[in-house]
Coordinates of C-alpha atoms in Angstrom, one line a residue:
M119 CA -6.9 47.8 3.7
S120 CA -7.2 46.4 7.2
K121 CA -10.2 44.6 8.2
K122 CA -11.8 44.8 11.8
L123 CA -12.4 41.3 13.1
T124 CA -15.6 40.7 15.2
H125 CA -16.1 38.1 17.9
V126 CA -18.0 36.0 15.6
D127 CA -15.1 36.2 12.9
V128 CA -12.5 35.2 15.4
E129 CA -14.6 32.3 16.7
A130 CA -15.1 31.1 13.1
I131 CA -11.3 31.3 12.2
L132 CA -10.6 29.4 15.3
A133 CA -12.9 26.6 14.4
C134 CA -11.1 25.9 11.1
P135 CA -8.5 23.2 11.1
K136 CA -4.9 24.1 10.9
P137 CA -2.3 22.5 8.4
V138 CA -0.6 19.4 9.6
R139 CA 3.2 19.2 10.1
E140 CA 3.6 15.9 8.4
S141 CA 2.4 17.0 5.0
F142 CA 5.2 19.4 4.6
S143 CA 9.0 19.6 4.5
D144 CA 11.1 21.3 7.2
K145 CA 11.8 24.3 5.0
E146 CA 8.0 24.8 4.1
W147 CA 6.8 24.2 7.6
S148 CA 9.0 27.0 9.0
V149 CA 7.3 29.5 6.9
I150 CA 3.8 28.1 7.5
Q151 CA 4.5 28.1 11.2
N152 CA 5.3 31.8 11.3
R153 CA 2.2 32.6 9.5
I154 CA 0.1 30.5 11.9
N155 CA 1.7 32.2 14.8
A156 CA 1.1 35.6 13.4
L157 CA -2.5 34.9 12.7
D158 CA -3.0 33.4 16.2
A159 CA -1.6 36.6 17.6
V160 CA -4.0 38.8 15.6
L161 CA -6.8 36.6 16.9
T162 CA -5.8 37.1 20.6
G163 CA -5.8 40.9 20.3
A164 CA -2.2 41.9 18.9
S165 CA -2.3 44.4 16.1
E166 CA -1.2 43.5 12.7
S167 CA 2.1 45.5 12.8
A168 CA 3.0 44.0 15.9
A169 CA 2.4 40.4 14.8
A170 CA 4.2 41.1 11.7
R171 CA 7.3 42.4 13.5
K172 CA 7.4 39.5 16.0
H173 CA 7.2 36.8 13.4
H174 CA 9.3 38.4 10.6
L175 CA 6.4 39.0 8.1
D176 CA 5.4 41.9 5.9
R177 CA 2.5 43.8 7.3
K178 CA 0.7 43.5 3.8
T179 CA 1.0 39.7 4.0
V180 CA -0.7 39.8 7.7
S181 CA -3.4 42.0 6.5
R182 CA -4.1 40.0 3.5
M183 CA -4.2 36.8 5.6
I184 CA -6.8 38.6 7.9
R185 CA -8.9 39.6 5.0
Y186 CA -9.0 36.2 3.3
A187 CA -9.4 34.2 6.4
I188 CA -13.0 35.0 6.8
E189 CA -14.2 34.7 3.2
P190 CA -15.7 31.4 1.9
C191 CA -13.6 29.3 -0.4
E192 CA -15.2 29.4 -4.0
A193 CA -14.3 25.6 -4.6
T194 CA -15.6 24.2 -1.2
G195 CA -17.8 26.8 0.2
R196 CA -16.5 26.8 3.7
L197 CA -14.2 29.3 5.4
V198 CA -10.7 29.8 4.1
G199 CA -9.6 30.0 7.8
Y200 CA -5.9 28.9 8.5
D201 CA -5.5 27.9 4.8
V202 CA -4.3 31.5 4.4
C203 CA -1.1 30.3 6.0
L204 CA -0.1 28.3 3.0
P205 CA 2.3 30.1 0.7
Q206 CA 1.4 30.5 -3.0
R207 CA -2.1 29.5 -2.3
R208 CA -4.9 31.4 -4.3
F209 CA -8.3 31.7 -2.7
A210 CA -10.1 34.1 -5.4
E211 CA -10.1 33.9 -9.1
R212 CA -8.1 36.4 -10.9
A213 CA -10.4 39.2 -12.1
P214 CA -9.9 41.5 -15.0
R215 CA -9.6 45.3 -14.2
E216 CA -12.4 46.3 -16.6
A217 CA -16.0 45.0 -16.7
I218 CA -16.7 45.2 -20.3
V219 CA -17.4 42.9 -23.2
P220 CA -14.4 42.8 -25.4
G221 CA -14.5 42.8 -29.3
T222 CA -11.7 40.4 -29.7
A223 CA -10.1 37.5 -27.8
H224 CA -7.3 38.2 -25.4
A225 CA -6.1 37.2 -21.9
F226 CA -9.2 37.2 -19.5
A227 CA -11.5 38.2 -22.1
F228 CA -14.0 35.4 -21.2
E229 CA -13.8 36.5 -17.4
Q230 CA -14.6 40.1 -18.6
V231 CA -17.6 39.0 -20.4
L232 CA -18.8 37.2 -17.1
L233 CA -17.8 40.3 -15.1
A234 CA -19.7 42.6 -17.4
L235 CA -22.9 40.6 -17.5
P236 CA -23.6 39.1 -14.1
D237 CA -26.6 37.2 -15.2
V238 CA -24.2 35.2 -17.9
G239 CA -21.5 34.8 -15.1
N240 CA -24.1 33.4 -12.5
L241 CA -25.6 31.0 -15.4
V242 CA -22.1 29.7 -16.2
K243 CA -20.8 29.4 -12.5
A244 CA -23.9 27.4 -11.6
F245 CA -23.1 24.7 -14.3
K246 CA -22.4 21.2 -12.7
G247 CA -22.9 18.9 -15.5
A248 CA -20.3 16.8 -17.7
L249 CA -18.2 18.6 -20.3
P250 CA -18.3 17.1 -23.9
S251 CA -15.5 15.0 -25.3
R252 CA -14.4 13.4 -28.5
Q253 CA -16.3 10.1 -27.4
R254 CA -19.3 11.7 -25.5
R255 CA -21.8 14.3 -26.2
S256 CA -23.1 16.6 -23.4
P257 CA -26.7 17.9 -23.6
A258 CA -26.3 19.9 -20.4
F259 CA -23.3 21.8 -21.9
N260 CA -25.3 22.4 -25.3
R261 CA -28.2 23.9 -23.2
L262 CA -25.8 26.1 -21.3
Y263 CA -24.1 27.4 -24.4
A264 CA -27.6 28.1 -26.1
S265 CA -28.5 30.0 -23.1
M266 CA -25.3 32.0 -22.9
A267 CA -25.7 32.9 -26.6
A268 CA -29.1 34.1 -26.4
Q269 CA -28.5 36.4 -23.3
L270 CA -25.4 37.9 -25.1
K271 CA -27.5 38.5 -28.3
A272 CA -30.3 39.9 -26.1
N273 CA -27.9 42.5 -24.6
G274 CA -26.7 43.4 -28.1
H275 CA -23.3 41.6 -28.0
G276 CA -23.9 39.3 -30.8
D277 CA -21.1 40.5 -32.8
A278 CA -18.5 40.8 -29.9
Y279 CA -16.5 38.1 -28.1
P280 CA -16.9 35.3 -27.8
L281 CA -19.8 34.9 -30.4
N282 CA -17.5 36.4 -33.1
T283 CA -15.1 33.5 -32.9
V284 CA -14.9 30.5 -35.4
D285 CA -16.8 28.2 -33.2
G286 CA -19.1 30.8 -31.6
G287 CA -17.6 30.6 -28.3
R288 CA -17.9 27.1 -27.5
R289 CA -14.4 26.4 -26.9
A290 CA -13.9 29.4 -24.8
L291 CA -16.8 28.3 -22.6
Q292 CA -15.5 24.8 -22.5
T293 CA -12.1 25.8 -21.7
Y294 CA -13.4 28.0 -18.8
L295 CA -15.5 25.4 -17.2
R296 CA -12.7 22.8 -17.5
R297 CA -10.4 25.2 -15.6
V298 CA -13.0 26.0 -12.9
Q299 CA -13.9 22.4 -12.3
G300 CA -10.4 21.4 -12.2
R301 CA -9.7 24.0 -9.4
R302 CA -12.7 22.9 -7.6
E303 CA -11.9 19.2 -7.6
A304 CA -8.2 19.9 -6.7
A305 CA -9.4 21.9 -3.7
Q306 CA -12.1 19.4 -2.5
A307 CA -9.5 16.5 -2.8
G308 CA -7.1 18.6 -0.7
D309 CA -9.5 19.2 2.0
L310 CA -10.7 15.6 2.4
P311 CA -9.3 13.9 5.3
E312 CA -7.2 10.9 4.8
A313 CA -9.4 8.0 5.7
P314 CA -7.7 4.5 6.5
S315 CA -7.9 2.1 3.3
T316 CA -9.9 -1.2 3.6
T317 CA -9.5 -2.3 0.2
R318 CA -6.8 -5.0 1.0
I319 CA -6.9 -7.4 3.8
E320 CA -3.4 -6.5 5.0
H321 CA -4.7 -3.0 5.9
L322 CA -6.9 -4.6 8.4
F323 CA -4.8 -7.6 10.0
R324 CA -1.2 -8.4 10.2
L325 CA -0.6 -11.2 7.8
N326 CA 1.4 -14.2 8.6
P327 CA 2.9 -16.9 6.1
F328 CA 0.2 -18.9 4.4
D329 CA -2.6 -16.6 5.7
R330 CA -3.4 -15.2 2.3
V331 CA -2.2 -16.5 -1.3
E332 CA -3.0 -15.1 -4.7
V333 CA -4.1 -17.2 -7.5
D334 CA -4.2 -15.8 -11.1
E335 CA -3.2 -16.5 -14.7
H336 CA -1.1 -14.9 -17.0
R337 CA -1.1 -14.9 -20.9
I338 CA 2.1 -15.1 -22.9
D339 CA 1.7 -14.0 -26.4
V340 CA 3.9 -15.9 -28.8
D341 CA 4.2 -16.6 -32.4
A342 CA 5.6 -20.2 -32.0
W343 CA 5.2 -23.8 -33.1
M344 CA 4.5 -26.7 -30.8
A345 CA 6.4 -30.0 -31.7
M346 CA 4.2 -32.9 -31.7
P347 CA 6.5 -36.1 -31.8
Q348 CA 5.5 -38.8 -34.4
A349 CA 6.1 -42.5 -34.1
N350 CA 8.2 -42.2 -37.3
G351 CA 10.9 -40.1 -35.4
T352 CA 9.8 -36.6 -36.8
Y353 CA 7.6 -33.8 -35.5
R354 CA 4.2 -32.5 -36.6
L355 CA 4.4 -28.7 -36.0
E356 CA 1.2 -27.0 -34.8
W357 CA 1.1 -23.2 -34.6
V358 CA 0.3 -21.7 -31.1
N359 CA -0.2 -18.0 -30.4
Q360 CA -0.5 -18.2 -26.6
L361 CA 0.7 -19.7 -23.5
W362 CA -1.1 -19.6 -20.2
I363 CA 0.7 -20.0 -16.8
L364 CA -1.3 -20.3 -13.6
V365 CA 0.4 -19.6 -10.3
I366 CA -0.3 -19.5 -6.5
V367 CA 1.9 -17.3 -4.6
D368 CA 2.0 -16.6 -0.8
V369 CA 1.6 -13.0 0.0
V370 CA 4.1 -12.8 2.9
T371 CA 7.0 -15.0 2.0
G372 CA 6.6 -14.5 -1.9
S373 CA 7.0 -18.4 -2.3
I374 CA 5.4 -20.2 -5.3
L375 CA 3.1 -22.8 -3.8
A376 CA 2.3 -24.3 -7.4
W377 CA 2.1 -23.7 -11.1
L378 CA 0.5 -24.9 -14.3
L379 CA 1.4 -24.4 -17.9
V380 CA -1.3 -24.5 -20.7
V381 CA -0.2 -24.4 -24.2
G382 CA -2.2 -23.1 -27.2
R383 CA -5.7 -22.9 -25.7
K384 CA -7.4 -21.0 -22.9
Y385 CA -7.3 -22.6 -19.6
H386 CA -10.4 -24.0 -18.0
R387 CA -12.1 -25.1 -14.6
L388 CA -10.1 -28.5 -14.6
D389 CA -6.7 -26.6 -14.9
V390 CA -7.8 -24.3 -12.0
L391 CA -8.6 -27.2 -9.8
S392 CA -5.6 -29.1 -10.8
L393 CA -3.5 -26.0 -9.7
F394 CA -5.1 -26.0 -6.3
A395 CA -4.7 -29.8 -5.9
K396 CA -1.0 -29.5 -6.8
A397 CA -0.5 -27.1 -4.0
L398 CA -1.9 -29.7 -1.5
R399 CA 0.3 -32.5 -2.6
P400 CA 4.2 -33.1 -1.6
W401 CA 6.6 -31.7 -4.5
K402 CA 8.8 -34.3 -6.3
P403 CA 11.7 -33.6 -8.7
R404 CA 10.7 -34.1 -12.3
D405 CA 12.5 -36.7 -14.4
L406 CA 14.3 -33.9 -16.4
L407 CA 14.7 -34.7 -20.2
L408 CA 17.8 -33.0 -21.0
P409 CA 21.0 -34.1 -19.2
E410 CA 22.2 -30.4 -19.3
M411 CA 19.5 -29.2 -17.2
S412 CA 19.3 -29.7 -13.5
Y413 CA 17.7 -28.4 -10.3
S414 CA 19.3 -26.0 -7.9
P415 CA 21.0 -27.8 -5.2
R416 CA 18.8 -26.1 -2.7
A417 CA 15.7 -26.6 -4.8
W418 CA 12.6 -26.1 -2.6
M419 CA 8.9 -25.9 -2.8
P420 CA 6.6 -25.1 0.4
S421 CA 5.0 -28.6 -0.2
C422 CA 8.5 -29.9 0.8
D423 CA 7.8 -28.7 4.3
I424 CA 5.7 -31.6 5.7
D425 CA 4.7 -32.3 9.2
E426 CA 3.4 -35.8 10.1
G427 CA 3.0 -36.3 6.4
L428 CA 0.7 -33.3 5.9
V429 CA 1.3 -30.1 3.6
A430 CA 0.6 -26.7 5.0
R431 CA -2.5 -25.0 3.7
S432 CA -3.6 -21.4 3.1
L433 CA -6.4 -19.7 5.1
M434 CA -7.6 -17.4 2.1
A435 CA -7.1 -17.5 -1.6
A436 CA -7.6 -14.4 -3.8
L437 CA -8.7 -14.8 -7.3
D438 CA -10.4 -12.9 -10.0
N439 CA -14.0 -13.3 -11.4
D440 CA -12.7 -15.3 -14.4
G441 CA -15.4 -17.8 -15.8
S442 CA -13.1 -20.8 -14.9
H443 CA -12.9 -19.6 -11.5
L444 CA -16.6 -19.0 -11.1
A445 CA -17.8 -22.2 -12.9
K446 CA -20.1 -24.4 -10.8
M447 CA -17.6 -27.2 -10.6
S448 CA -14.8 -24.9 -9.5
L449 CA -17.0 -23.3 -6.7
S450 CA -18.4 -26.3 -5.3
N451 CA -14.9 -28.3 -5.2
L452 CA -13.0 -25.4 -3.8
V453 CA -15.7 -24.8 -1.1
D454 CA -16.0 -28.3 -0.4
F455 CA -12.3 -29.5 -0.3
H456 CA -9.9 -26.5 -0.5
L457 CA -11.6 -25.0 2.5
G458 CA -10.6 -21.7 3.7
V459 CA -11.7 -18.3 2.5
L460 CA -12.1 -17.6 -1.3
H461 CA -12.0 -13.9 -2.0
Y462 CA -12.9 -13.1 -5.4
G463 CA -11.9 -9.6 -6.9
R464 CA -12.6 -8.0 -10.2
S465 CA -10.6 -8.9 -13.3
G466 CA -8.0 -6.5 -14.7
M467 CA -7.6 -4.9 -11.3
G468 CA -4.1 -5.6 -10.5
E469 CA -4.1 -3.6 -7.3
G470 CA -6.2 -6.2 -5.6
R471 CA -3.4 -8.9 -6.4
P472 CA -0.2 -6.9 -6.7
Y473 CA 2.2 -9.6 -5.5
I474 CA 1.3 -12.2 -8.3
E475 CA 1.3 -9.5 -10.9
A476 CA 4.8 -8.5 -9.9
L477 CA 5.8 -12.2 -10.0
F478 CA 4.5 -12.6 -13.6
K479 CA 6.4 -9.4 -14.5
L480 CA 9.5 -11.1 -13.2
M481 CA 8.8 -14.2 -14.9
E482 CA 8.3 -12.7 -18.1
N483 CA 11.6 -10.6 -18.1
E484 CA 13.7 -13.5 -16.7
L485 CA 12.3 -16.5 -18.6
L486 CA 9.1 -16.5 -20.9
R487 CA 9.9 -13.8 -23.4
Y488 CA 12.8 -15.5 -24.6
I489 CA 10.8 -18.5 -26.1
A490 CA 11.4 -18.7 -29.7
G491 CA 8.8 -16.5 -31.5
G492 CA 8.3 -14.4 -28.3
F493 CA 7.3 -10.8 -28.6
T494 CA 5.8 -8.0 -26.6
P495 CA 2.4 -7.0 -27.9
Q496 CA 1.5 -3.7 -29.5
T497 CA 0.5 -1.1 -26.9
A498 CA -0.5 2.6 -27.2
Q499 CA 2.9 3.7 -26.6
A500 CA 4.7 1.3 -28.5
G501 CA 4.4 -1.2 -31.3
R502 CA 5.0 -5.0 -31.3
R503 CA 8.6 -5.8 -30.6
A504 CA 10.4 -9.1 -31.0
T505 CA 12.2 -10.3 -27.9
T506 CA 14.2 -13.1 -29.3
T507 CA 16.0 -13.6 -32.6
L508 CA 15.2 -17.4 -32.8
Q509 CA 12.9 -18.5 -35.5
A510 CA 9.9 -20.3 -34.1
D511 CA 9.9 -23.2 -36.8
R512 CA 13.5 -24.0 -36.2
Y513 CA 13.2 -24.1 -32.4
P514 CA 9.7 -25.5 -31.8
L515 CA 8.3 -26.0 -28.2
I516 CA 8.1 -29.3 -26.6
V517 CA 5.5 -29.2 -23.8
E518 CA 7.4 -31.7 -21.4
F519 CA 10.6 -29.8 -21.9
M520 CA 8.8 -26.5 -21.2
E521 CA 7.3 -27.9 -18.0
D522 CA 10.9 -29.1 -16.8
L523 CA 12.2 -25.5 -17.6
I524 CA 9.6 -23.8 -15.4
D525 CA 9.9 -26.4 -12.5
T526 CA 13.6 -25.9 -12.2
Y527 CA 13.0 -21.9 -12.4
V528 CA 10.3 -22.0 -9.8
T529 CA 12.2 -24.2 -7.3
S530 CA 15.1 -22.0 -7.6
H531 CA 13.1 -18.9 -7.3
N532 CA 11.8 -20.0 -3.9
V533 CA 15.4 -20.1 -2.5
T534 CA 16.6 -16.8 -4.2
S535 CA 16.9 -13.8 -1.9
R536 CA 14.8 -10.8 -2.9
S537 CA 15.8 -7.4 -2.0
T538 CA 12.1 -6.4 -1.4
R539 CA 12.0 -9.1 1.5
E540 CA 14.7 -8.0 3.8
P541 CA 16.5 -9.5 1.9
R542 CA 15.6 -13.0 2.6
S543 CA 14.5 -16.0 0.3
P544 CA 10.9 -17.3 0.6
K545 CA 12.3 -20.5 2.1
E546 CA 14.2 -18.6 4.8
L547 CA 11.2 -16.4 5.7
T548 CA 9.0 -19.7 5.9
E549 CA 11.6 -21.5 8.1
A550 CA 12.0 -18.4 10.4
Y551 CA 8.2 -18.4 10.9
L552 CA 8.2 -21.9 11.9
A553 CA 11.2 -21.6 14.0
S554 CA 9.5 -18.9 16.1
G555 CA 7.0 -21.6 17.4
A556 CA 4.3 -20.5 15.1
L557 CA 2.0 -23.3 13.3
L558 CA 0.7 -23.6 10.0
W559 CA -2.8 -25.0 9.1
R560 CA -2.7 -28.7 8.3
C561 CA -5.7 -31.0 7.7
P562 CA -5.6 -34.7 8.2
A563 CA -7.6 -35.1 5.0
T564 CA -5.4 -33.2 2.9
E565 CA -4.5 -35.9 0.4
E566 CA -8.2 -36.9 0.1
H567 CA -9.1 -33.4 -0.6
A568 CA -6.5 -32.9 -3.2
R569 CA -7.8 -36.1 -5.0
R570 CA -11.5 -34.9 -4.7
L571 CA -10.7 -31.4 -5.9
T572 CA -9.9 -32.6 -9.4
V573 CA -12.5 -35.3 -9.8
Q574 CA -13.7 -35.1 -13.3
R575 CA -17.3 -35.7 -13.8
M576 CA -19.1 -36.7 -17.1
W577 CA -21.9 -38.8 -18.7
V578 CA -20.9 -42.1 -20.6
T579 CA -23.0 -44.5 -22.6
I580 CA -22.2 -48.2 -22.7
R581 CA -21.7 -49.6 -26.3
G582 CA -21.5 -53.1 -27.6
S583 CA -23.2 -55.6 -29.7
K584 CA -24.4 -59.1 -28.6
A585 CA -24.8 -60.2 -32.2
S586 CA -21.3 -59.3 -33.1
G587 CA -19.8 -60.6 -29.9
V588 CA -18.6 -57.0 -28.8
P589 CA -18.8 -57.0 -24.9
P590 CA -20.3 -53.8 -23.2
T591 CA -17.5 -51.2 -23.3
V592 CA -17.2 -47.5 -22.6
Y593 CA -15.3 -45.6 -25.3
R594 CA -14.1 -42.3 -23.8
D595 CA -11.0 -40.0 -24.4
Y596 CA -9.3 -42.4 -27.2
A597 CA -9.4 -45.5 -24.8
R598 CA -11.7 -48.5 -24.3
Y599 CA -13.0 -49.1 -20.7
R600 CA -14.4 -52.6 -19.6
S601 CA -14.9 -54.5 -16.3
P602 CA -15.4 -58.1 -15.5
Q603 CA -18.8 -57.1 -14.0
L604 CA -20.1 -56.0 -17.2
T605 CA -19.4 -59.5 -18.9
G606 CA -22.7 -60.8 -20.3
Q607 CA -24.7 -57.8 -19.1
W608 CA -26.1 -57.0 -22.7
G609 CA -29.1 -55.3 -21.2
L610 CA -27.0 -52.3 -20.2
I611 CA -25.9 -51.4 -23.8
G612 CA -27.3 -48.1 -24.8
K613 CA -27.8 -46.9 -21.2
S614 CA -26.0 -43.8 -19.8
F615 CA -24.6 -43.3 -16.5
A616 CA -22.7 -40.7 -14.6
A617 CA -19.0 -41.3 -14.5
T618 CA -15.9 -39.9 -12.9
Y619 CA -12.1 -40.1 -13.1
E620 CA -11.5 -40.4 -9.5
D621 CA -7.8 -39.8 -9.8
P622 CA -6.8 -37.1 -12.5
D623 CA -3.3 -38.1 -12.4
D624 CA -4.3 -41.7 -13.6
V625 CA -7.2 -41.9 -15.8
R626 CA -6.8 -45.5 -16.3
Q627 CA -9.9 -46.2 -14.0
M628 CA -13.5 -44.7 -14.6
T629 CA -16.2 -45.0 -11.8
L630 CA -19.8 -45.4 -12.7
W631 CA -22.6 -44.0 -10.4
D632 CA -26.2 -44.6 -10.1
A633 CA -29.0 -42.0 -9.9
K634 CA -28.7 -41.8 -6.1
G635 CA -25.1 -41.3 -6.0
Q636 CA -24.1 -44.7 -5.2
R637 CA -21.0 -46.3 -6.6
L638 CA -22.0 -49.0 -9.3
L639 CA -18.6 -50.4 -10.5
T640 CA -15.1 -49.4 -11.7
L641 CA -14.1 -49.7 -15.4
H642 CA -10.4 -50.1 -16.4
A643 CA -9.0 -48.9 -19.6
M644 CA -7.7 -51.4 -22.1
A645 CA -4.6 -51.6 -24.2
P646 CA -2.8 -49.5 -25.3
Y647 CA -3.4 -47.3 -22.4
C648 CA -3.3 -49.6 -19.5
Q649 CA 0.4 -50.1 -18.5
A650 CA 1.6 -46.6 -17.3
P651 CA -0.2 -44.1 -15.0
H652 CA -1.1 -40.9 -17.1
T653 CA -3.1 -37.8 -17.2
L654 CA -5.7 -36.9 -19.7
A655 CA -3.6 -34.4 -21.3
T656 CA -0.8 -36.9 -21.7
R657 CA -3.1 -39.3 -23.3
I658 CA -4.2 -36.7 -25.8
R659 CA -0.8 -36.0 -26.9
A660 CA 0.1 -39.8 -27.0
A661 CA -3.0 -40.5 -29.1
A662 CA -1.8 -37.7 -31.6
W663 CA 1.6 -39.1 -31.5
N664 CA 0.4 -42.4 -32.5
R665 CA -1.5 -41.2 -35.6
S666 CA 1.2 -41.8 -38.1
S667 CA 1.4 -43.8 -41.3
M668 CA 4.8 -44.9 -40.3
A669 CA 4.0 -46.0 -36.8
Q670 CA 4.5 -49.6 -37.3
K671 CA 8.1 -49.0 -38.8
D672 CA 9.2 -47.1 -35.7
E673 CA 11.4 -48.8 -33.1
E674 CA 8.7 -47.6 -30.4
A675 CA 6.2 -49.8 -32.2
M676 CA 7.2 -52.8 -30.3
I677 CA 6.1 -51.1 -27.0
Q678 CA 2.4 -52.0 -26.7
D679 CA 1.4 -49.0 -24.6
N680 CA 1.1 -45.8 -26.4
I681 CA 1.9 -43.7 -23.2
L682 CA 5.4 -45.5 -22.7
A683 CA 5.9 -45.2 -26.4
Y684 CA 5.1 -41.5 -26.3
H685 CA 7.6 -40.8 -23.5
A686 CA 10.4 -42.8 -25.3
G687 CA 9.7 -40.8 -28.4
V688 CA 9.8 -37.5 -26.6
R689 CA 13.1 -38.3 -24.8
R690 CA 14.7 -39.5 -28.0
E691 CA 13.8 -36.5 -30.0
A692 CA 14.6 -34.0 -27.2
E693 CA 18.2 -35.6 -27.2
R694 CA 18.5 -35.4 -30.9
M695 CA 17.2 -32.0 -31.6
Q696 CA 18.6 -28.7 -30.2
P697 CA 15.7 -26.9 -28.4
W698 CA 15.8 -23.2 -27.9
A699 CA 16.9 -23.2 -24.3
T700 CA 19.4 -26.2 -24.7
G701 CA 21.9 -24.6 -27.1
L702 CA 21.5 -21.0 -26.0
L703 CA 20.2 -20.4 -22.6
Q704 CA 22.2 -23.4 -21.2
S705 CA 25.3 -21.9 -22.5
G706 CA 24.7 -18.4 -20.9
D707 CA 23.8 -16.4 -24.0
V708 CA 20.6 -14.6 -24.1
P709 CA 18.8 -15.1 -27.6
M710 CA 19.1 -11.5 -28.5
A711 CA 21.6 -9.4 -30.7
M712 CA 23.3 -8.3 -27.5
R713 CA 25.8 -10.1 -25.1
P714 CA 26.0 -9.2 -21.6
A715 CA 29.6 -8.2 -20.0
P716 CA 31.1 -10.7 -17.9
Q717 CA 29.8 -10.4 -14.3
P718 CA 30.0 -12.4 -11.0
R719 CA 27.1 -14.8 -10.9
D720 CA 24.9 -15.8 -7.9
A721 CA 24.9 -19.6 -7.7
T722 CA 21.4 -19.5 -6.0
A723 CA 19.7 -17.4 -8.8
P724 CA 16.7 -18.7 -10.6
L725 CA 18.4 -18.9 -13.9
A726 CA 22.1 -19.6 -12.8
G727 CA 23.5 -21.5 -15.7
L728 CA 20.4 -20.6 -17.9
R729 CA 20.7 -16.9 -18.3
P730 CA 23.2 -14.3 -17.3
P731 CA 21.9 -11.8 -14.6
A732 CA 20.8 -8.5 -15.6
G733 CA 23.6 -5.8 -16.2
R734 CA 25.6 -3.7 -18.8
F735 CA 25.6 -5.0 -22.4
Q736 CA 28.0 -4.8 -25.1
L737 CA 27.8 -5.4 -28.9
R738 CA 28.9 -8.7 -30.1

């Protein structure tokens, strides 16, 4: 039936937005454009028959478009307007032909009930509350059902559908409401204009290299053993169930600025600060333990790019709100000495730091999952699955060896081309940016800032005994600290002072401070921790190495410094045993039950010589 349009109707339709060309394919848009032209022709005075003939449409289609164009949309409440030009779009609910309360369930039975009883229909359609689920009750839904059941019984339909079903019609009511709410939400979402996103900084500004870096940590679940070398030439195995790797990655170039490995424990604030300090210091190749392992010929880190002795720094660092990142010491040191902007996001929201999350996935697939005892944890979709056939107790972890392996991987990653970046390597992107005449932020006090970032603060008490002749000494972290300035100052015994390790890479010196923040004196570590520079983590491992009943029988017993003896023992044992990556990854075999088919290798790939590239697999 044709509908006569008034002047008000025409103005209302013309005020409605038209479909956008970019939202449809060419084939879809040709149909939509014909309908828009036909509707415009009718609005400007043409008859429905003339508009249908001119634009190759059925007259009933044009008539139906005119009828629905001035109707309000049930989901949004506004006029349908030009949305009638969209094919397969429904603007009214399917209604049953008969308005009766059925006796049994069938198609559109619940709709028949609402049509036969308008009061019940208005009550149900006005519901805007939450629907119940297995985890949550809905008092609003319970009140609606009680009201609907009362009205049905009051009208004499207590024995009819839906009250005569097993659950009394609760499921029928819930299914109908879920269907209505789904249509309403879909229509409202489709009508909302697309607003520009401001959830990420690159949506607001064009980022250049080192403008923004992402800092995050990644836990690797393992069922492994860590080998603690003993002074008698054997190992003491300690079970570990987690590895943490902390990384700083540049958003634009994808280069890894710094990394840190934590074995067997949760990382803490000192690890976070050490990671930032590592990015501010020039990179130096490690003295690799294994002769088979070597760096890529083009090994590179961003800190290798030094201008007037200064390392480039980032303008913004994106972190999550982990407690180690928000600790008082972390915040104060980062604000005072890292400088730049600290952008804290929510934990578990990978969308805020997508680049580093993608990097962690890459490192897992290429390296970390193949540690002896490695596995993928159980998820809702799949159970726990072993990723290596190596037995953890036969191939224990050596921390120094793992650090060597990760360092060779990272420095090779930074010179490997990536298909997602044009393809060019992070090094090439950085060099091209500098060659264009651009400048990176470099601060003259970078080395001092790197040192002060990781200054460890503590309280110590001076011990000693005048009667026994024990001079004033500070006992801290397995070592004894003394100073010539404490000689004869027996009155200081028992007093506590604020103390710091000013250089975390060399904890042989401890500085004492007074209550006003003035430096008092510097204490020096005594033997057996006084000859070689070392970190606190190295000292802890060296102290464990020295705790052995066979220590005096070992050839390293002649070395008077525990740090030197520990390094000598680790190097000797690494050469004698066959670690998991030495015998298998170095030879090109993945420690799985499959062997990759021979394929040409890229000499610049991060695992060239460690692991074959991904490809087809064949059975052994």
